[in-house]
mmCIF file of C-alpha atoms in Angstrom:
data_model
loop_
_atom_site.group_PDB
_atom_site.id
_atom_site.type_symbol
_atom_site.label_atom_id
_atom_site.label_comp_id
_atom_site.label_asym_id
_atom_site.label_seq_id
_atom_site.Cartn_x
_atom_site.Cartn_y
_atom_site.Cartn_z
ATOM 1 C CA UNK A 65 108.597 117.938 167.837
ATOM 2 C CA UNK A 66 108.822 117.855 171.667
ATOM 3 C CA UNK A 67 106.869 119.734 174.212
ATOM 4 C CA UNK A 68 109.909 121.564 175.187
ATOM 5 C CA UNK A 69 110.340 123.260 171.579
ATOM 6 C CA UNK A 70 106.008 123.118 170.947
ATOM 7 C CA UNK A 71 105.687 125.573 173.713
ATOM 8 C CA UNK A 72 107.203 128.505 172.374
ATOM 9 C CA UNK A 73 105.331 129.240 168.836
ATOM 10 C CA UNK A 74 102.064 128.429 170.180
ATOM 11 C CA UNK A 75 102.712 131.434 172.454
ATOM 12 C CA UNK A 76 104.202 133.587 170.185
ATOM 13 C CA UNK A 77 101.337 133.512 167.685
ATOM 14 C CA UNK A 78 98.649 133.321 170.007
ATOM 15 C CA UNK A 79 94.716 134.767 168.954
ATOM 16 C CA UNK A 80 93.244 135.895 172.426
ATOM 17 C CA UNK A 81 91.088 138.263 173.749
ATOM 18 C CA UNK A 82 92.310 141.669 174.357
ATOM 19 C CA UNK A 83 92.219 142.504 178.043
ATOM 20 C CA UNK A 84 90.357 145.399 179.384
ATOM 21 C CA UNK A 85 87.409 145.175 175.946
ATOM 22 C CA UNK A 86 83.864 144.893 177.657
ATOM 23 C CA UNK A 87 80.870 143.458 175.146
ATOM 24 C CA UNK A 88 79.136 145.533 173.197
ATOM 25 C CA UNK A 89 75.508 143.783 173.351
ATOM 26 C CA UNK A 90 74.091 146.996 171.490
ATOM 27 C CA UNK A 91 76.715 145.991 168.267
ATOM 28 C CA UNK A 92 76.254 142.473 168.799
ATOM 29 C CA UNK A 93 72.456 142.617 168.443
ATOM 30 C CA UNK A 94 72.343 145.084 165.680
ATOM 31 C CA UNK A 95 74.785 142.368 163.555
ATOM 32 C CA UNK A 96 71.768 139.903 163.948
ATOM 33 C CA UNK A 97 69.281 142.164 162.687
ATOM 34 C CA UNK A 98 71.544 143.456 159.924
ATOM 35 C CA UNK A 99 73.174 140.490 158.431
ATOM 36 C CA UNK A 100 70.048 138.755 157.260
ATOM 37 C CA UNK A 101 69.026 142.098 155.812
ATOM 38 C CA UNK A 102 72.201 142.025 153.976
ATOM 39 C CA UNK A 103 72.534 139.254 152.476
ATOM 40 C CA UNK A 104 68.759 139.103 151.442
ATOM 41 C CA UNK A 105 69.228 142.555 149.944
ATOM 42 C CA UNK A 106 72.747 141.100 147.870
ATOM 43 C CA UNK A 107 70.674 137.562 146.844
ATOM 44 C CA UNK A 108 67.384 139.637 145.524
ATOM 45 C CA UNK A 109 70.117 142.159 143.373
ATOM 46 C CA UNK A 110 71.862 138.755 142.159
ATOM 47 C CA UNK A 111 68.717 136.914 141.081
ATOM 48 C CA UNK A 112 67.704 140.337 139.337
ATOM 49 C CA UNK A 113 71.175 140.372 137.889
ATOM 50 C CA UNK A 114 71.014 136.978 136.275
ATOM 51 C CA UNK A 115 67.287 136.745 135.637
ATOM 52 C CA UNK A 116 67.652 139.994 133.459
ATOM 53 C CA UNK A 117 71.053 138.083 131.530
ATOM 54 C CA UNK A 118 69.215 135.350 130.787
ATOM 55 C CA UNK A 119 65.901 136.756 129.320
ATOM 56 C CA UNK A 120 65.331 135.427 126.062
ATOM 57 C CA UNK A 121 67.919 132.079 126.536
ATOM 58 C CA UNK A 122 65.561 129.326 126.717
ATOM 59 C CA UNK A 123 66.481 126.296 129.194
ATOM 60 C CA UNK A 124 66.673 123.491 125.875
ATOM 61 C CA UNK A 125 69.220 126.114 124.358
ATOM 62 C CA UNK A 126 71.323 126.586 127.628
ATOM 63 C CA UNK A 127 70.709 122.226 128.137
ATOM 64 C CA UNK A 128 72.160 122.227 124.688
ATOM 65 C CA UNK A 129 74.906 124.108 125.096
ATOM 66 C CA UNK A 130 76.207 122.143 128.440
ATOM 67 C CA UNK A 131 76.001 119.036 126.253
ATOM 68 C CA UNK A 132 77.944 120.594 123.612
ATOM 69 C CA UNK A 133 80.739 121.098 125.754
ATOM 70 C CA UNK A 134 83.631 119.481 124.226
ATOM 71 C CA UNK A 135 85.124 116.680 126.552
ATOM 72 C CA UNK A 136 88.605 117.654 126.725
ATOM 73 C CA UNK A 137 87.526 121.008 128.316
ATOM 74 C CA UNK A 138 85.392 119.252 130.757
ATOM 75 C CA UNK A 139 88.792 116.725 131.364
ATOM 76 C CA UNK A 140 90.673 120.156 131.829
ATOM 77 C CA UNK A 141 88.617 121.974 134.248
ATOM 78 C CA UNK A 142 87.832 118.996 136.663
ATOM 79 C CA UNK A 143 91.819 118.108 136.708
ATOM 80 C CA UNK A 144 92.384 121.736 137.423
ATOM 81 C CA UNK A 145 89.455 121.859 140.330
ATOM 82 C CA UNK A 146 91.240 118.808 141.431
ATOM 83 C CA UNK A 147 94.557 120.281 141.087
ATOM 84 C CA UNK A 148 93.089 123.434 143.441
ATOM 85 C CA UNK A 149 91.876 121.437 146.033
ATOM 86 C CA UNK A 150 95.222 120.150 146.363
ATOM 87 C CA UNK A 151 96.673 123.835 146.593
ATOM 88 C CA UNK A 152 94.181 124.640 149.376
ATOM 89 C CA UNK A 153 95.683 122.060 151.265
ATOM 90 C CA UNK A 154 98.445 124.567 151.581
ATOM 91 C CA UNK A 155 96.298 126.953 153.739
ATOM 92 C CA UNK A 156 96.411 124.075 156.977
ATOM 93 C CA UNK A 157 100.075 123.370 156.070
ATOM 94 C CA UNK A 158 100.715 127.212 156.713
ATOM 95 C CA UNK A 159 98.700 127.440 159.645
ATOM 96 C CA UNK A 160 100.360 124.554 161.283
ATOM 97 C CA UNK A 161 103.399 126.046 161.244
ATOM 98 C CA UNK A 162 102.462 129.049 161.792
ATOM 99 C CA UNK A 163 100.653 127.866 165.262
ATOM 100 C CA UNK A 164 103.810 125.836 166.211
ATOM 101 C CA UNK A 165 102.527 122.414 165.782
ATOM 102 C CA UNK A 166 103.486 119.160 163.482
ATOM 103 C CA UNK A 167 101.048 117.084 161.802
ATOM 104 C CA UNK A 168 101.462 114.630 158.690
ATOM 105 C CA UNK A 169 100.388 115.886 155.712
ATOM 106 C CA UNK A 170 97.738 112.976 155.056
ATOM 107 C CA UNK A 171 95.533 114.192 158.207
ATOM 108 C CA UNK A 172 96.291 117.627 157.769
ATOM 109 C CA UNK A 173 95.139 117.581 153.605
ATOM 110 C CA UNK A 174 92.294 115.507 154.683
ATOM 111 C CA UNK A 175 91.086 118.133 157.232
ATOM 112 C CA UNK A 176 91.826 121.041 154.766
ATOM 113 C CA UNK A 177 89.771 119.248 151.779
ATOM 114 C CA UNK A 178 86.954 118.351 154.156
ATOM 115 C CA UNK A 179 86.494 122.127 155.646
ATOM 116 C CA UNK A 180 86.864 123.737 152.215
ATOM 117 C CA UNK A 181 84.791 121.201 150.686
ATOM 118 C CA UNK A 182 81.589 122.400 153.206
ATOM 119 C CA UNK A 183 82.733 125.827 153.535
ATOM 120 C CA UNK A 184 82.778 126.182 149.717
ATOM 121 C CA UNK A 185 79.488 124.725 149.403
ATOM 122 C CA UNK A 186 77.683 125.483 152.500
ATOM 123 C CA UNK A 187 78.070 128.986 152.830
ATOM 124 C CA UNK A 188 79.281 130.645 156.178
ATOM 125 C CA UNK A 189 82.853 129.692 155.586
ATOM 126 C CA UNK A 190 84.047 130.882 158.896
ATOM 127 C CA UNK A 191 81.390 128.878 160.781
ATOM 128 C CA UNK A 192 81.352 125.534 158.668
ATOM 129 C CA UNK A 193 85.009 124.893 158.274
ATOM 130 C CA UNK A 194 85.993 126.077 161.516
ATOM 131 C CA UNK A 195 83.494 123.153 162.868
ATOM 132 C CA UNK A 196 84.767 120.469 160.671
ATOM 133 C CA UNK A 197 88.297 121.202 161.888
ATOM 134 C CA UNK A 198 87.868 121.446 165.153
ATOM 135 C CA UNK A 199 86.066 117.951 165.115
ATOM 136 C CA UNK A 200 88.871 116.727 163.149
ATOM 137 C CA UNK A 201 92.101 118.254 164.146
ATOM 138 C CA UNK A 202 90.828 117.831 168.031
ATOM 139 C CA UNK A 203 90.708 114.284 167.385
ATOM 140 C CA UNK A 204 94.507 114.637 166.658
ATOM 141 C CA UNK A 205 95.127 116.342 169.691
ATOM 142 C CA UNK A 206 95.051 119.885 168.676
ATOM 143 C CA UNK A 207 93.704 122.173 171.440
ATOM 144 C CA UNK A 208 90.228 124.452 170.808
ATOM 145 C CA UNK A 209 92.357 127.952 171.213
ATOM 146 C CA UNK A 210 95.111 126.465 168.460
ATOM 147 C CA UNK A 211 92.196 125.451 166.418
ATOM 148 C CA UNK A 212 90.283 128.402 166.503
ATOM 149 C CA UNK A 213 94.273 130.213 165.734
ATOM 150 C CA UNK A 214 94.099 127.831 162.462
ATOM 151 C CA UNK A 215 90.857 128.986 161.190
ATOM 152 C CA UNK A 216 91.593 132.835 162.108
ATOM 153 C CA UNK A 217 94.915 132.169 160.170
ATOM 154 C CA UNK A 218 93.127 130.358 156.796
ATOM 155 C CA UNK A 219 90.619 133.179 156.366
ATOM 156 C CA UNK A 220 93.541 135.559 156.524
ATOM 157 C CA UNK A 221 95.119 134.098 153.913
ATOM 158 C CA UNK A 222 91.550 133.849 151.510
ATOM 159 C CA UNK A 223 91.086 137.036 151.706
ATOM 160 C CA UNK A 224 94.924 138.065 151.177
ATOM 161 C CA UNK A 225 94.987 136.714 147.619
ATOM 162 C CA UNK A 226 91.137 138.243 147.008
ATOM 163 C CA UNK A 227 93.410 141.919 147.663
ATOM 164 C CA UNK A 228 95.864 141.169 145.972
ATOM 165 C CA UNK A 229 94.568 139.696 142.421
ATOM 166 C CA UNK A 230 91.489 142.567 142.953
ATOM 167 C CA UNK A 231 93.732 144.792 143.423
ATOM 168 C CA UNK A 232 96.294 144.287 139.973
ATOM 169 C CA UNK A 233 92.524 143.828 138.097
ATOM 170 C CA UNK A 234 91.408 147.181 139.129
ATOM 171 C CA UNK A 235 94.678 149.139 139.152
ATOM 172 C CA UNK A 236 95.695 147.657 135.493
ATOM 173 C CA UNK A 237 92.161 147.454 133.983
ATOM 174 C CA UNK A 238 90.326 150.021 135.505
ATOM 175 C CA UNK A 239 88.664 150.782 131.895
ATOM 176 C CA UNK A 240 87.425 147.473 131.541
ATOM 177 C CA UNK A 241 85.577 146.712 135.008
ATOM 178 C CA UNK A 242 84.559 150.449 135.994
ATOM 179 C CA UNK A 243 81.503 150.151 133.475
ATOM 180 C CA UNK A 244 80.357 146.727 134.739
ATOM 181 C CA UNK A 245 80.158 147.963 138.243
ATOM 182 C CA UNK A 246 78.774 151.216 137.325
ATOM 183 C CA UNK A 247 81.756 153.329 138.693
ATOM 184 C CA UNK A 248 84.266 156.003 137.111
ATOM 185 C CA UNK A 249 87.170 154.604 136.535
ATOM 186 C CA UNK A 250 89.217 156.937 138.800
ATOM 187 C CA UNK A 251 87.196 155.110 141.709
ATOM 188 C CA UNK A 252 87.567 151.677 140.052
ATOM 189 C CA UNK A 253 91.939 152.422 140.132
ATOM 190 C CA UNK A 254 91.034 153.977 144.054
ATOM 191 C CA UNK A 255 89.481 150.220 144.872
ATOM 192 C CA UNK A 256 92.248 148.803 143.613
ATOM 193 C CA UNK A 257 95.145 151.344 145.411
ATOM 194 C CA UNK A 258 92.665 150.280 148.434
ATOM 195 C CA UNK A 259 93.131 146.626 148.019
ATOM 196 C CA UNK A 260 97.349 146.661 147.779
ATOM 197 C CA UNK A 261 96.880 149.104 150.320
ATOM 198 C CA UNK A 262 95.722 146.754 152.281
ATOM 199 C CA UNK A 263 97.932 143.479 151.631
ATOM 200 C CA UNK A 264 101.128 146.474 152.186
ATOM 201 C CA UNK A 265 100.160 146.789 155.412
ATOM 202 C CA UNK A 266 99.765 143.372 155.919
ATOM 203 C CA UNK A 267 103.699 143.056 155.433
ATOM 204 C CA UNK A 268 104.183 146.256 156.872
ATOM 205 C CA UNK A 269 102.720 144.753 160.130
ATOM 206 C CA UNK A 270 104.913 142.086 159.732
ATOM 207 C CA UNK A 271 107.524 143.538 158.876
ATOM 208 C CA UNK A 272 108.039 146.932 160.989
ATOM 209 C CA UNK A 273 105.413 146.837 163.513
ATOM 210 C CA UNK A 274 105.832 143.234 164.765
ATOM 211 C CA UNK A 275 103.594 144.234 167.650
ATOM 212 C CA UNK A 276 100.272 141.949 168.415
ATOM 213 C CA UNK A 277 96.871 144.292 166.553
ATOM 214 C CA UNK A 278 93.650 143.877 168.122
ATOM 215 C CA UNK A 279 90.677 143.596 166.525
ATOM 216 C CA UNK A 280 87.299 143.781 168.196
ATOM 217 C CA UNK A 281 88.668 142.709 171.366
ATOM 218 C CA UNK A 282 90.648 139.768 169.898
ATOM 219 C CA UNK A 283 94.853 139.858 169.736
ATOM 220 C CA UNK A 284 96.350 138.597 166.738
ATOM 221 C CA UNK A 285 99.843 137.977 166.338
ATOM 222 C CA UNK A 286 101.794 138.528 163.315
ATOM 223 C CA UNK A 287 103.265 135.640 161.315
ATOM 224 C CA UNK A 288 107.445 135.138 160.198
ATOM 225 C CA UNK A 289 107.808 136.733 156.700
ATOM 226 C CA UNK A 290 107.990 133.651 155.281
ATOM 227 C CA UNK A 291 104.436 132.025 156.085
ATOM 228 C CA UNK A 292 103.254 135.388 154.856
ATOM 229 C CA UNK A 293 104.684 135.225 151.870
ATOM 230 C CA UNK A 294 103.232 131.512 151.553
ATOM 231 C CA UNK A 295 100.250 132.811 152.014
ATOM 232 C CA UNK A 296 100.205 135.561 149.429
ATOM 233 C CA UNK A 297 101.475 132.662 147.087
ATOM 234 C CA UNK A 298 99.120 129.860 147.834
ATOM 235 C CA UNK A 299 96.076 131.837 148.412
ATOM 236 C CA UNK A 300 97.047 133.535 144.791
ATOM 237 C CA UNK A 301 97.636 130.291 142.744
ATOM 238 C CA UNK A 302 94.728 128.825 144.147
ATOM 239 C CA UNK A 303 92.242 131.962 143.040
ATOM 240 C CA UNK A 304 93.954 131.371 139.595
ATOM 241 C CA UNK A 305 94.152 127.566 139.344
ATOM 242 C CA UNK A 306 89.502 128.265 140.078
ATOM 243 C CA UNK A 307 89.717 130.441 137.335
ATOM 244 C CA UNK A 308 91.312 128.439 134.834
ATOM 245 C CA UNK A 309 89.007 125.623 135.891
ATOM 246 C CA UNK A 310 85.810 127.953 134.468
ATOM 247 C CA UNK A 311 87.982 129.513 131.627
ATOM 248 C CA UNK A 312 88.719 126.007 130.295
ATOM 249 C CA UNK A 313 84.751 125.313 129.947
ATOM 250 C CA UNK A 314 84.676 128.901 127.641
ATOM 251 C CA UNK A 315 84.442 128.627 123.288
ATOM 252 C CA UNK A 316 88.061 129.912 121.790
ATOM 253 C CA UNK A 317 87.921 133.333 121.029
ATOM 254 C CA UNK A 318 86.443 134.695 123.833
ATOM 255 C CA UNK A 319 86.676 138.595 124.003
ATOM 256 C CA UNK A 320 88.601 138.175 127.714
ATOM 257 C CA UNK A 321 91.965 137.127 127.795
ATOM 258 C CA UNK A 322 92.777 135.204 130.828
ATOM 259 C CA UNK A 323 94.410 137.769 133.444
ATOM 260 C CA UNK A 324 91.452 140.366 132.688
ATOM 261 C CA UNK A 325 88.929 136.974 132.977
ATOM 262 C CA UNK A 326 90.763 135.910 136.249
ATOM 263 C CA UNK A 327 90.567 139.006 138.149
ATOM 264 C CA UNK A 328 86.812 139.059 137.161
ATOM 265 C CA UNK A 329 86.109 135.579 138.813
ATOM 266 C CA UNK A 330 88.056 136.669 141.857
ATOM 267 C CA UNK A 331 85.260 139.945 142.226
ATOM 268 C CA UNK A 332 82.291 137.660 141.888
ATOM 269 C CA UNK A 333 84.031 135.299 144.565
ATOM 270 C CA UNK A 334 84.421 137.890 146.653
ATOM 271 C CA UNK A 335 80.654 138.927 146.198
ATOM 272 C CA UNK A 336 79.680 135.127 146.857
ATOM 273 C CA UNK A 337 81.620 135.202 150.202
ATOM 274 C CA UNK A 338 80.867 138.417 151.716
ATOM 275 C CA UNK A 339 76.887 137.581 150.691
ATOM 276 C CA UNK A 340 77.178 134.220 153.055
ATOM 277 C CA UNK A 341 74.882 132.722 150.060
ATOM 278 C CA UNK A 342 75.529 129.024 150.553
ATOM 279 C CA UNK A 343 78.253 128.170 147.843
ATOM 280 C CA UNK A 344 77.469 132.209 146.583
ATOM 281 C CA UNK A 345 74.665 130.672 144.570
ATOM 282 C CA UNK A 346 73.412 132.775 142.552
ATOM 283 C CA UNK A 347 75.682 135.997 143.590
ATOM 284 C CA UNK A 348 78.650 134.498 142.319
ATOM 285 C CA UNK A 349 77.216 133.311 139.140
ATOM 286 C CA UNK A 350 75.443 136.872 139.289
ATOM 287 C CA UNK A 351 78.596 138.855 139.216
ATOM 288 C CA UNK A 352 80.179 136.924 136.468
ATOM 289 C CA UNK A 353 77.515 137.899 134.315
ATOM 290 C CA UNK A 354 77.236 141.492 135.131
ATOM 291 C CA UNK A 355 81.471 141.891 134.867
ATOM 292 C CA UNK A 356 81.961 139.846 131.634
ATOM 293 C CA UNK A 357 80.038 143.073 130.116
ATOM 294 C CA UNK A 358 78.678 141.200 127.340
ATOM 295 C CA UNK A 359 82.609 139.749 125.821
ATOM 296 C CA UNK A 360 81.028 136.204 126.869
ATOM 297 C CA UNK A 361 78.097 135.035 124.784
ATOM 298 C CA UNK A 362 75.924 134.906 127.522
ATOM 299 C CA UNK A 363 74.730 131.196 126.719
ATOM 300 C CA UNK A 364 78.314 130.059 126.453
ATOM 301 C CA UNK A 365 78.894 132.052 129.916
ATOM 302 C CA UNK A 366 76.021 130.577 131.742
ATOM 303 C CA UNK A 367 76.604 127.022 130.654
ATOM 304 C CA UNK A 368 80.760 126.979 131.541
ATOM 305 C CA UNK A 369 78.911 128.377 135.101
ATOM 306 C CA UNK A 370 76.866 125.256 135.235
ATOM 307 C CA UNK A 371 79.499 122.842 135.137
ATOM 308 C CA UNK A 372 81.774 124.456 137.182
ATOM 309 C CA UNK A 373 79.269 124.933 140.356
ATOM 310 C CA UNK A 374 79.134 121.060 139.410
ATOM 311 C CA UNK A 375 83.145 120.688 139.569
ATOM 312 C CA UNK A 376 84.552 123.238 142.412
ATOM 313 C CA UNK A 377 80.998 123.384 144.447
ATOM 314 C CA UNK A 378 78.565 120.147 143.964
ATOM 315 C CA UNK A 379 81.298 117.352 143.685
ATOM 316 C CA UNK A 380 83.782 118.044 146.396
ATOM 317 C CA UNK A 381 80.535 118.689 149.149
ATOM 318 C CA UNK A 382 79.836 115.170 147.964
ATOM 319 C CA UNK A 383 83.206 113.426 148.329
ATOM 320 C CA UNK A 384 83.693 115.386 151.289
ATOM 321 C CA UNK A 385 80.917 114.033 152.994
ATOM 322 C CA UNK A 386 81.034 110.299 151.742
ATOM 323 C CA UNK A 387 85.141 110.563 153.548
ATOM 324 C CA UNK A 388 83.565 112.501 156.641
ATOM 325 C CA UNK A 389 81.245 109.635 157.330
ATOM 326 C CA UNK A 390 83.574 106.910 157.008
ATOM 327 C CA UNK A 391 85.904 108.802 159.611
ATOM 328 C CA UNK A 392 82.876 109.203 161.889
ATOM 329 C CA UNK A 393 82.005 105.071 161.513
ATOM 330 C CA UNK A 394 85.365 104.247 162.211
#
């Protein structure tokens, strides 16, 4: 692409700082107090959570139900953690274009599967992959403002496919998750109305308002219908694709089928990231317990967990630092 027809996108979908929006050092300092508070508070409920699930499972019968595992499910959910990674990949590919800029897929894969590999793992998503792309993609010769635009854009399109696949759960199962988080099911289906709310205005924004939305103090500018619609796929096939990979690792005969089982694992996700855990530890595993309402044995539950923080958590962080190192030496 030349710098004659670069110019233009970049501009048009732009993340800047609203003028006229003074700081707020009141707001900003009350965040720092708050957010450890919070996600203490959510980590202490979690550990209660799963502490309380697992008393009376002693560790040699949970060790001997991980070995039991039969190897063709183990085979199945690392090709499918493999085969998400590779989906994720799709957030940077969106992004790119969105921001107006060409890069080979090789470098922009390896930057995706890098950042989601510490984000994932590392907790802070927005902080950790933002700082292994910018070391990356700046070595490419991406600016810092189109970098920071990429990151803005990828968490966009997480949390797009957390609204959307929440949202179906809740609106067409309201019966079976309202119980596990201790709400009437007329407020379970009002989450859910909440959550398509949400992703409809998303598109609405797109496509009626097409005008630049601030958000405290920064400008965001909306994407073509297309990307959006890319991102509503990829962030949704991904969310499933992790699911799978943990259903896989389940006995036959499990009392969840898989769309009521996927749109579980998407709300204890979504509990992981908002708690900033690293990798949700504990949260995550946490709300899987507490929404399976007792159709997973819990054993069988607790040891598909283990090897699954192993697959889509422990293994990538690895490989993802091994390949970050040997960029750095060279």
């Amino acid at each position: 692409m030349s710098s004659a027809t670069a110019v233009e996108p970049v501009a048009a979908t732009k993340v800047t700082p609203a003028p006229g929006v003074p700081p707020n050092p009141g707001r900003a300092r009350w965040l720092r107090l708050a957010a450890p508070l919070g996600v203490a508070a959510i980590f202490g409920v979690a550990l209660l959570v799963v502490e309380r699930s697992l008393r009376g499972v002693s560790y040699g019968t949970l060790w001997h139900a991980i070995l039991s595992l039969p190897p063709g499910r183990i085979a199945a959910s690392l090709a499918l953690t493999v085969l998400c990674y590779v989906i994720l990949t799709g957030y940077d590919v969106l992004a790119l274009r969105h921001v107006g800029h060409d890069l080979d897929y090789p470098r922009t894969g390896l930057a995706s599967f890098i950042g989601f590999a510490f984000s994932n793992s590392v907790g802070l998503a927005f902080l950790t992959g933002a700082t292994v792309r910018t070391r990356l993609y700046s070595a490419w010769g991406l600016s810092t403002p189109v970098i920071a635009r990429i990151v803005v854009f990828g968490a966009t399109t997480l949390w797009l496919g957390v609204l959307a696949i929440t949202g179906v759960t809740l609106v067409l199962e309201p019966a079976g998750v309202a119980p596990s988080l201790h709400l009437p099911v007329a407020a379970a289906t009002a989450l859910g109305l909440v959550c398509l709310g949400l992703v409809a205005a998303y598109f609405g924004w797109i496509l009626r308002w097409r005008r630049p939305l601030t958000v405290l103090g920064w400008r965001f500018h909306p994407p073509s219908l297309a990307i959006a619609l890319g991102q509503l796929a990829v962030s949704s096939l991904e969310w499933l694709t992790a699911a799978a990979a943990l259903y896989v690792l389940l006995p036959s005969g499990t009392g969840l089928a898989f769309p009521a089982f996927a749109g579980r694992f998407v709300v204890a996700q979504a509990a992981g990231l908002v708690s900033h855990v690293p990798g949700g530890l504990g949260v995550f595993e946490g709300g899987m317990l507490l929404l399976s309402g007792g159709a997973v044995a819990v054993t069988s539950l607790v040891s598909a967990l283990a090897v699954f923080r192993g697959f889509y958590y422990v293994l990538p962080l690895r490989t993802g630092t091994v390949v970050l190192a040997g960029l750095e030496g060279l």
